[in-house]
PDB file of C-alpha atoms in Angstrom:
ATOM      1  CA  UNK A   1      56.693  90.567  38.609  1.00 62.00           C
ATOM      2  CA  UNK A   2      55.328  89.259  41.868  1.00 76.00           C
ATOM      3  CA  UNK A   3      52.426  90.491  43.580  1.00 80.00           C
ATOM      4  CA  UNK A   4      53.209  90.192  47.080  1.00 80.00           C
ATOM      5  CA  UNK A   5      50.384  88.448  49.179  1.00 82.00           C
ATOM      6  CA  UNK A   6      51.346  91.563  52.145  1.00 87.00           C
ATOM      7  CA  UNK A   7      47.558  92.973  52.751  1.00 92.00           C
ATOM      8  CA  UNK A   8      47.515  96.734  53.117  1.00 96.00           C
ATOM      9  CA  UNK A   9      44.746  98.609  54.764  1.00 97.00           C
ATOM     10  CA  UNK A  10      42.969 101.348  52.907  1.00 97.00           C
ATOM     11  CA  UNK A  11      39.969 103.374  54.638  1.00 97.00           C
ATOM     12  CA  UNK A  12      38.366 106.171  52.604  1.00 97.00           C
ATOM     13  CA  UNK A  13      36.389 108.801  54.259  1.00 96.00           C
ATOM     14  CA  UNK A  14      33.228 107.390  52.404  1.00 95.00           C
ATOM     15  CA  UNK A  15      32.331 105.066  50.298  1.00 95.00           C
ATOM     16  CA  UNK A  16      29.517 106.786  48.166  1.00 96.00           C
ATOM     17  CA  UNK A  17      30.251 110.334  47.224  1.00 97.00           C
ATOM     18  CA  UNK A  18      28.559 113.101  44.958  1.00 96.00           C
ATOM     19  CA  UNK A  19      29.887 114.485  41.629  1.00 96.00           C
ATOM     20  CA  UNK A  20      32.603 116.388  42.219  1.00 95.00           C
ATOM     21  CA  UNK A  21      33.046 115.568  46.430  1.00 97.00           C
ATOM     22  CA  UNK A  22      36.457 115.367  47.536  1.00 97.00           C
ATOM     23  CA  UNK A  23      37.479 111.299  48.847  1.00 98.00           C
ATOM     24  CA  UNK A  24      40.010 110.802  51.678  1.00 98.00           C
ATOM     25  CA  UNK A  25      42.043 107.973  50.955  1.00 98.00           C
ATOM     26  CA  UNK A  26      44.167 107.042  54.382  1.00 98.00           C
ATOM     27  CA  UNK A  27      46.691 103.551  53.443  1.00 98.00           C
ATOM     28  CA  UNK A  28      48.962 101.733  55.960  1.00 97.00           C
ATOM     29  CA  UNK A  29      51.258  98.557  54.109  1.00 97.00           C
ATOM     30  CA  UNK A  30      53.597  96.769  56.318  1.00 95.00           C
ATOM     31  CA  UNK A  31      56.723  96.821  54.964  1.00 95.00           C
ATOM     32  CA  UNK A  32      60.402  96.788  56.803  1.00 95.00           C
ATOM     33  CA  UNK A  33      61.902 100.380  54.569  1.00 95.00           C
ATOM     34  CA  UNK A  34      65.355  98.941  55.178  1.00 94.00           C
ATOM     35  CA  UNK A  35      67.226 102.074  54.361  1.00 94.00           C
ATOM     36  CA  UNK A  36      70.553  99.856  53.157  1.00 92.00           C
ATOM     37  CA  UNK A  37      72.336 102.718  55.870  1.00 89.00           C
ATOM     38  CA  UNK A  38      72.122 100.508  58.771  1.00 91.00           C
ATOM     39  CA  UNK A  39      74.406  97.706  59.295  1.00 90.00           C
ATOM     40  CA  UNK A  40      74.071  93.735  60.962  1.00 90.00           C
ATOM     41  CA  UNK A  41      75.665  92.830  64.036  1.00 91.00           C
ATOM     42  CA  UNK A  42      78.126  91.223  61.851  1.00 92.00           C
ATOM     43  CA  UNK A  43      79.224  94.591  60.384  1.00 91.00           C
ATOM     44  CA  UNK A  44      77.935  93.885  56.580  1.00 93.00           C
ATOM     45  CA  UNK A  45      75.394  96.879  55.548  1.00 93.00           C
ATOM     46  CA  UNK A  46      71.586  95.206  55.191  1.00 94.00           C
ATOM     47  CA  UNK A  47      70.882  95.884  52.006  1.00 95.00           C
ATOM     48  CA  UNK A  48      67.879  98.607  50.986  1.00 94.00           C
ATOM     49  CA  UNK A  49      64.643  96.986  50.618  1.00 96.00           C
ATOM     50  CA  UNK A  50      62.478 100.111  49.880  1.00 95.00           C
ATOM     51  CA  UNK A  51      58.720 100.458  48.172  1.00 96.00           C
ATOM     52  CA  UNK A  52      59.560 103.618  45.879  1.00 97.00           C
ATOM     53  CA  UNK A  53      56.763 103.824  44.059  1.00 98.00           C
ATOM     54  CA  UNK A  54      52.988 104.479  45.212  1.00 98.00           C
ATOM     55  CA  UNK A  55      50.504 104.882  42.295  1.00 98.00           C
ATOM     56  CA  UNK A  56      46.581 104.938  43.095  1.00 98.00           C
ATOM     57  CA  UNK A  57      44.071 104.861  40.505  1.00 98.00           C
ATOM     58  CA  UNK A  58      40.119 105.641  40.105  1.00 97.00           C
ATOM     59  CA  UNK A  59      38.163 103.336  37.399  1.00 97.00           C
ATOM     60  CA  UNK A  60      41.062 102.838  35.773  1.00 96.00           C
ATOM     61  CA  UNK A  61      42.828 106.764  36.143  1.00 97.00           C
ATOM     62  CA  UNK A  62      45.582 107.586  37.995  1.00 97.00           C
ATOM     63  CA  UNK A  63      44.850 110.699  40.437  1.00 97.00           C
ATOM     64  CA  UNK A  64      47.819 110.705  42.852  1.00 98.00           C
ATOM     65  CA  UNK A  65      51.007 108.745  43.049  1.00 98.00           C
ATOM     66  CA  UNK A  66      54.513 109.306  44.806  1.00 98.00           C
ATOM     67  CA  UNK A  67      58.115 108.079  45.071  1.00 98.00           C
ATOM     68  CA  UNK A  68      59.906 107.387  48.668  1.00 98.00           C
ATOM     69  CA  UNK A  69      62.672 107.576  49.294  1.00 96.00           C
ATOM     70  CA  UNK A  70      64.670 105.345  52.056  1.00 96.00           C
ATOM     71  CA  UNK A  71      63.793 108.571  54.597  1.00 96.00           C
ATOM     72  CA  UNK A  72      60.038 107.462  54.659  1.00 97.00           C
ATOM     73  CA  UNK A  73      59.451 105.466  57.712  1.00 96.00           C
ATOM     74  CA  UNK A  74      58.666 101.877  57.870  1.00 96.00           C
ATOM     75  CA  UNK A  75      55.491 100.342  57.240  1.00 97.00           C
ATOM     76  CA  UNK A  76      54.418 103.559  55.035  1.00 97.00           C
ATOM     77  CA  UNK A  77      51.594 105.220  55.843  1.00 98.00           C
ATOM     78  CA  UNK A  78      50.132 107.897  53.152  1.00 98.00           C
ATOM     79  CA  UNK A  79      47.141 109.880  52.809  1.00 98.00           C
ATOM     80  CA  UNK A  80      45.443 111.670  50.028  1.00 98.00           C
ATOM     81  CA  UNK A  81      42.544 113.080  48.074  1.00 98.00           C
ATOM     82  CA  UNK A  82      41.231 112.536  44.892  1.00 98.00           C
ATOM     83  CA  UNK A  83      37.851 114.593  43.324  1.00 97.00           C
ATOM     84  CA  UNK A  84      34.947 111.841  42.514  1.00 97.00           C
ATOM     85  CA  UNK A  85      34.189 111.686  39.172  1.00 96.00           C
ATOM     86  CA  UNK A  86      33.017 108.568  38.554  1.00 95.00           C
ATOM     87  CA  UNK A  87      32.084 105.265  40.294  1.00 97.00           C
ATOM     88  CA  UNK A  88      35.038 102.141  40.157  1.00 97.00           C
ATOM     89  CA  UNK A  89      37.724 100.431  42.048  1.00 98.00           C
ATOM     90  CA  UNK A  90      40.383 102.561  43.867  1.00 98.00           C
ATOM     91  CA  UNK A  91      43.411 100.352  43.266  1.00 98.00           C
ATOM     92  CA  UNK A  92      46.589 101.387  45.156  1.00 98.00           C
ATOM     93  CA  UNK A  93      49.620 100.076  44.171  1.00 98.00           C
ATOM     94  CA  UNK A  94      53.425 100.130  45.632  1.00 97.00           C
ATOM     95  CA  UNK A  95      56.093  98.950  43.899  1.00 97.00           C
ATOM     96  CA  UNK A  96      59.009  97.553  45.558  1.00 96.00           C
ATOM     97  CA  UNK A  97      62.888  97.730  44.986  1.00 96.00           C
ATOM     98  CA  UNK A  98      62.884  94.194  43.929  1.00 94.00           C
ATOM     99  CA  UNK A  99      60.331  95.137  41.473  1.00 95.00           C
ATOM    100  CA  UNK A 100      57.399  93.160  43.125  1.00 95.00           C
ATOM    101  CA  UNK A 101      53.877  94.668  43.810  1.00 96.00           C
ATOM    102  CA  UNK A 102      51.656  95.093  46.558  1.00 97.00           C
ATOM    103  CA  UNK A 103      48.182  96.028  45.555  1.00 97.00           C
ATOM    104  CA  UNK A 104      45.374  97.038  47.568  1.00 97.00           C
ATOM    105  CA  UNK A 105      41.947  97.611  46.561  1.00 96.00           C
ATOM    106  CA  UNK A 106      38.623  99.488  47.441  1.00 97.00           C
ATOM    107  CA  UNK A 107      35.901 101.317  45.296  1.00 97.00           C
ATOM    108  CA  UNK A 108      34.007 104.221  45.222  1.00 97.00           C
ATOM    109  CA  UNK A 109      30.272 104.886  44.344  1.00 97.00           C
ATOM    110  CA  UNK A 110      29.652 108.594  42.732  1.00 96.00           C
ATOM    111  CA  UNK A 111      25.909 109.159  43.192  1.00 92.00           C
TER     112      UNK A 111
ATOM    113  CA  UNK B   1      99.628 120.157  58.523  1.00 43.00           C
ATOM    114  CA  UNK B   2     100.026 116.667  57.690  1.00 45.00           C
ATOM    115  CA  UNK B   3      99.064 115.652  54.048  1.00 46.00           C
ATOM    116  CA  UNK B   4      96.749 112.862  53.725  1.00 46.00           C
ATOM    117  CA  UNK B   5      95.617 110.192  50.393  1.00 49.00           C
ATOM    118  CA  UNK B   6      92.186 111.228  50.974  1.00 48.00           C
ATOM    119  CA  UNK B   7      89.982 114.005  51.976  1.00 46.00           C
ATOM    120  CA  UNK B   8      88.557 114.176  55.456  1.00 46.00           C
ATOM    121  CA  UNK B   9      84.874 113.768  55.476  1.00 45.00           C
ATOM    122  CA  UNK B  10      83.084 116.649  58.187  1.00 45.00           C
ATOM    123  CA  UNK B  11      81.043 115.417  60.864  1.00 43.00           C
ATOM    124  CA  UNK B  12      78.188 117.283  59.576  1.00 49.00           C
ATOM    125  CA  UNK B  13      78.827 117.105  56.046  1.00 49.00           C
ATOM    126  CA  UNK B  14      76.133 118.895  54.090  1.00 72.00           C
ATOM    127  CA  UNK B  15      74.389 116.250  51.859  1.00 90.00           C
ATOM    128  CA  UNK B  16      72.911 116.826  48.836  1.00 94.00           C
ATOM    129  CA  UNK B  17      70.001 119.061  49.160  1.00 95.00           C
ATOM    130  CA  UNK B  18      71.411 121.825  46.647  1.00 94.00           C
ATOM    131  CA  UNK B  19      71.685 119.387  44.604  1.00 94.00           C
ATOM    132  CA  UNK B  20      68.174 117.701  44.775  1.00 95.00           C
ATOM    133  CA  UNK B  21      66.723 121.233  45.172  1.00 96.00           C
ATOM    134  CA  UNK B  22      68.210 121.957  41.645  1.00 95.00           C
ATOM    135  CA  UNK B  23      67.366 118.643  39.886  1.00 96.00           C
ATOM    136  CA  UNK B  24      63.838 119.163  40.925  1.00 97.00           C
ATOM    137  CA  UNK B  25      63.527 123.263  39.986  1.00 97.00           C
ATOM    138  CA  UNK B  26      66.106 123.225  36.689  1.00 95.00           C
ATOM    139  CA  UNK B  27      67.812 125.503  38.390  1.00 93.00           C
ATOM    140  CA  UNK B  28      64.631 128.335  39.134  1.00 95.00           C
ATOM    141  CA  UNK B  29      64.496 129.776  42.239  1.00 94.00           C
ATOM    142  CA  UNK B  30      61.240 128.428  44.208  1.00 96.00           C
ATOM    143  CA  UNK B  31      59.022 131.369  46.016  1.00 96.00           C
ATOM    144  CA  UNK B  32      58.395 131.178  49.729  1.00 96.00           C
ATOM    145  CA  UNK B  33      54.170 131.014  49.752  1.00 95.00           C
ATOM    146  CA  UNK B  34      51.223 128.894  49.136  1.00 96.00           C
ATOM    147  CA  UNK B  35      52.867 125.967  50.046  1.00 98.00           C
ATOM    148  CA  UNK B  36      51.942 124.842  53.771  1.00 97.00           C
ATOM    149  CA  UNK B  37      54.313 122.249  56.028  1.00 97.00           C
ATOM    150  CA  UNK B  38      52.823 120.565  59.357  1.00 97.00           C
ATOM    151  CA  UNK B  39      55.576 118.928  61.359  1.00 97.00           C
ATOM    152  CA  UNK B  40      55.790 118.452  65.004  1.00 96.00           C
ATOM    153  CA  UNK B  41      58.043 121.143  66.425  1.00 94.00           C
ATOM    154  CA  UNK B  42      59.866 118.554  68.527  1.00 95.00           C
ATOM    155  CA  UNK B  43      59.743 114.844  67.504  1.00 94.00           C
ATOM    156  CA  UNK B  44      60.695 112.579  70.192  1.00 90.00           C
ATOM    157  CA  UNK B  45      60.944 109.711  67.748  1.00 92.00           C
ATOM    158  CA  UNK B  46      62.916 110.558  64.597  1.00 93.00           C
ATOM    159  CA  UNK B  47      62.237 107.247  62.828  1.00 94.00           C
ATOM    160  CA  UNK B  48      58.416 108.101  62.820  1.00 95.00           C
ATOM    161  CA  UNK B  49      57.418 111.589  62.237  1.00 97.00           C
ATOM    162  CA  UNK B  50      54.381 112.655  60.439  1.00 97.00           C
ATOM    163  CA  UNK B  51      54.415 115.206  58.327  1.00 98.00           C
ATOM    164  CA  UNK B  52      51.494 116.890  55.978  1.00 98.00           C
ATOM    165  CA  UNK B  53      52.060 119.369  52.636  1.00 98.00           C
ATOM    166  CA  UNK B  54      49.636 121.028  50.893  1.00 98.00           C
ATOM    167  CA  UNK B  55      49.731 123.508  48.480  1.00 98.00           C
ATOM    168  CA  UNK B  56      46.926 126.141  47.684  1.00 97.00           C
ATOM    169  CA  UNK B  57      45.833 125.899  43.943  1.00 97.00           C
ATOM    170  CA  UNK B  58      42.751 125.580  42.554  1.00 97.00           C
ATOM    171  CA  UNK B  59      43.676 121.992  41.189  1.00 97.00           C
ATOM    172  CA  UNK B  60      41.333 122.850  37.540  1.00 97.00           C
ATOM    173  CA  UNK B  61      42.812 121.930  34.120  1.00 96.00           C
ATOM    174  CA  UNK B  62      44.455 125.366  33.557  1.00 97.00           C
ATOM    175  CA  UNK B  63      45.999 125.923  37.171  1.00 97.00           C
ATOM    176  CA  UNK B  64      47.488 122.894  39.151  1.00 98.00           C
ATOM    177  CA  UNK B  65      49.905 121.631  41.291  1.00 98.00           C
ATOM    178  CA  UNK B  66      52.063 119.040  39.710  1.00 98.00           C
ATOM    179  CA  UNK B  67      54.599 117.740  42.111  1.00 98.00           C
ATOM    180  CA  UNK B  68      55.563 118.412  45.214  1.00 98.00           C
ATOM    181  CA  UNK B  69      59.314 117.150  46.866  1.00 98.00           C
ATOM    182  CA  UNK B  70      60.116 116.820  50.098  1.00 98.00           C
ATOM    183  CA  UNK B  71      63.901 117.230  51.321  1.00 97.00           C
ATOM    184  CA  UNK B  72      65.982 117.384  54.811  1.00 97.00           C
ATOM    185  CA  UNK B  73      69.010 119.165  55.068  1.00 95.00           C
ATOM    186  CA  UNK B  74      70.531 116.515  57.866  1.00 94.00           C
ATOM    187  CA  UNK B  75      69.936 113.224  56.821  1.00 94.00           C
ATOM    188  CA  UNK B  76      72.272 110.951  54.829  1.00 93.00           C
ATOM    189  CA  UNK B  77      70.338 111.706  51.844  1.00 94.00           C
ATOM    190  CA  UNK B  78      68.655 114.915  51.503  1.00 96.00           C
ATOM    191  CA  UNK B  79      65.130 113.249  49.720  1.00 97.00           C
ATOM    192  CA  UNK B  80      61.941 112.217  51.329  1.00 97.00           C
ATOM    193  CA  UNK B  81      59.316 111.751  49.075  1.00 98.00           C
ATOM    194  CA  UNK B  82      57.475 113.637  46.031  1.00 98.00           C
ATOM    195  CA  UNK B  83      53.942 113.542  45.502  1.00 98.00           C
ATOM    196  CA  UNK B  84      52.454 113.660  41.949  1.00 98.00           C
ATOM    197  CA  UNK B  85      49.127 115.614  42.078  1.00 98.00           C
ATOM    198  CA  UNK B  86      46.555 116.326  39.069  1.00 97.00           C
ATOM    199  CA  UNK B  87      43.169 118.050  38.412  1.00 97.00           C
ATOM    200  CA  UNK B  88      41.948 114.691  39.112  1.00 97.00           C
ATOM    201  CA  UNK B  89      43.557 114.772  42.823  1.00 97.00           C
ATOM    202  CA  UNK B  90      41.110 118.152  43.325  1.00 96.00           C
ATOM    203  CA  UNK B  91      43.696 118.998  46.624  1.00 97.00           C
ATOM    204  CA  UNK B  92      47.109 119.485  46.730  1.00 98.00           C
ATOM    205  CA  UNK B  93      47.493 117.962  49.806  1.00 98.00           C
ATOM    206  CA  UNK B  94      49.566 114.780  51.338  1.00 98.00           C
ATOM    207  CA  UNK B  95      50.604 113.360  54.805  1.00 98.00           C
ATOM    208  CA  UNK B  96      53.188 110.187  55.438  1.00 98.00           C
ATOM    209  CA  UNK B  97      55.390 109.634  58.083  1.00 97.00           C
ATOM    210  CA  UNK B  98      59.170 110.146  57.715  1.00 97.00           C
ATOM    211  CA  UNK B  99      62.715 109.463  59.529  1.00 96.00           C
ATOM    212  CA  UNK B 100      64.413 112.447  60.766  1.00 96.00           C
ATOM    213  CA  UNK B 101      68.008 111.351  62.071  1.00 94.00           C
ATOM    214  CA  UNK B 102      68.747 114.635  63.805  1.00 93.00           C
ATOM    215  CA  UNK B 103      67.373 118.184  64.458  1.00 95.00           C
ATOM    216  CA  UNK B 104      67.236 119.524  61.020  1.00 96.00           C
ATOM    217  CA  UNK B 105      65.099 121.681  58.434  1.00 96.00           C
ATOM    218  CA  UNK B 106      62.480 119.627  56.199  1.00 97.00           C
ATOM    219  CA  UNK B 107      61.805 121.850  53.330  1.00 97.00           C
ATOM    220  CA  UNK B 108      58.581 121.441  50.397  1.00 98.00           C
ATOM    221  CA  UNK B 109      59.064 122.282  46.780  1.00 98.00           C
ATOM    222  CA  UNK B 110      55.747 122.858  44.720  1.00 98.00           C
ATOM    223  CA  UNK B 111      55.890 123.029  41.014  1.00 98.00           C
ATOM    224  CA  UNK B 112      52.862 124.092  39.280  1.00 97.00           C
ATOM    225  CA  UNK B 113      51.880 123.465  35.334  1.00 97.00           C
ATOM    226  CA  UNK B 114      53.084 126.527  34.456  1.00 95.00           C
ATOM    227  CA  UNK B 115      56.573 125.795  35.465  1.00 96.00           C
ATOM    228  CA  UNK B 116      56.083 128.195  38.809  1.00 97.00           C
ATOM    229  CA  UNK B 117      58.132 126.621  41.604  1.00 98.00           C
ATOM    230  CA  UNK B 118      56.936 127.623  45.651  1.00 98.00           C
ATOM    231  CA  UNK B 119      58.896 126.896  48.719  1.00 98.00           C
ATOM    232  CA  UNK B 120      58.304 126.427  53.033  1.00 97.00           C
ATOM    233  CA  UNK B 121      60.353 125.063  54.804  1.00 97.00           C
ATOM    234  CA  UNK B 122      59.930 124.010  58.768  1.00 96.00           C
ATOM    235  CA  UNK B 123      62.958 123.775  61.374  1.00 96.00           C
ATOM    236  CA  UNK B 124      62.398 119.998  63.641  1.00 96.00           C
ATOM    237  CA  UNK B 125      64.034 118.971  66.689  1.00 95.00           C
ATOM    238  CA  UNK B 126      64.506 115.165  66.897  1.00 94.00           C
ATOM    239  CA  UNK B 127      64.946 113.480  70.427  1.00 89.00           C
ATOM    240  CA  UNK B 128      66.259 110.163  69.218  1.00 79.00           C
ATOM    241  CA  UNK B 129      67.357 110.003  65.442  1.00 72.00           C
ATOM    242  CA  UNK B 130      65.462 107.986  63.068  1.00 70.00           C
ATOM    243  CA  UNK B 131      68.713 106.145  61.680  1.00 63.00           C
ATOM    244  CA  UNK B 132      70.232 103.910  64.444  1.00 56.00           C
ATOM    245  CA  UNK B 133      70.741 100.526  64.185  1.00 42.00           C
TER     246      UNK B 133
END
């Protein structure tokens, strides 16, 4: 489906690393996490509107991903670690309720 | 008493933790240990609160940490988040932020390849719940 033109911000703790160095990956996406618990002034229940899925990948290999859950706060914030192995793009992904994407995208240089 | 259609619902009606506890172990009983929980010990603002796990393993092909769950015994729904680790994460270790909607216990779950399952869990005191609206 859609990939949603929402930008998120990635920052890894460096962006050339040696064999075997452990990579900080810290991610922010803004996104509302509408729980589908609260309810509108009129007194119908806002419907959820969640990301539940994060997946990031390295050259191509997934090396952490999660599921949230409507208790994970808005605009999601998650940070990580993956081992470098090899050089490519980090590509982080979420995957919203309505099945539409947000991807995000740095790289890594193993040296 | 009076007999009524419907059951009443508790004002503190425990949600489903035992059961999300026992979806997520297959019914094994999870050891308190290696698993480490940073929380705030008082969060004035329960619809942000950041929370870190991590687990010690040595994250190698024969000996990692597969998933880890988060859960809270007092909001609506007892789940948080799981994290997915492999050998090619090298640590076990997450942080995200999370809504609390009262005081309550936010417990981790590690399972390791081997089918192992270890527990912490860490008592929070919210200010102002994370589910107003």
């Amino acid at each position: 489906m859609a990939t949603s033109s929402v930008k998120p911000r990635i920052k890894l703790d460096k962006k050339e690393a040696k064999q075997g160095d452990i990579v900080e990956v810290k991610a922010l996406v803004s996104h509302v996490m509408e729980t589908g618990q609260r309810k509108s002034a009129d007194g119908n229940v806002i419907p959820r509107k969640i990301l539940n899925k994060f997946t990031c990948t390295v050259n191509g290999k997934e090396v952490f991903s999660a599921d949230f859950e409507p208790a994970v706060s808005a605009n999601p914030y998650i940070q990580f670690k993956f081992k470098a192995t090899e050089s490519g793009p980090v590509v982080l992904t979420w995957i919203d309720d309505d099945g539409s994407k947000i991807v995000g995208e740095d790289s890594i240089k193993v040296i | 008493a009076a007999t009524l259609g419907q059951s009443i619902t508790p004002a503190f009606a425990a949600n489903n933790i035992d059961e999300m506890t026992k979806a997520f172990t297959g019914g094994a009983k999870p050891v308190a240990g290696k698993v480490k929980l940073d929380l705030p010990e008082i969060a004035e603002n329960g619809n942000t609160v950041p929370i870190t796990v991590s687990v010690d393993s040595p994250m190698t092909d024969k000996d990692y940490v597969s998933d880890v769950i988060i859960l809270a015994d007092g909001n609506p729904n007892a789940g948080v988040a799981t994290f997915h680790f492999s050998p090619a994460s090298g640590v076990a270790e997450a942080n995200t932020r999370i809504r609390l909607a009262n005081t309550q216990n936010i417990v981790a779950i590690a399972k390791t390849n081997d089918g192992k399952f270890y527990t912490a869990s860490k008592e929070v005191k919210v200010t102002i719940g994370g589910c107003g609206g």
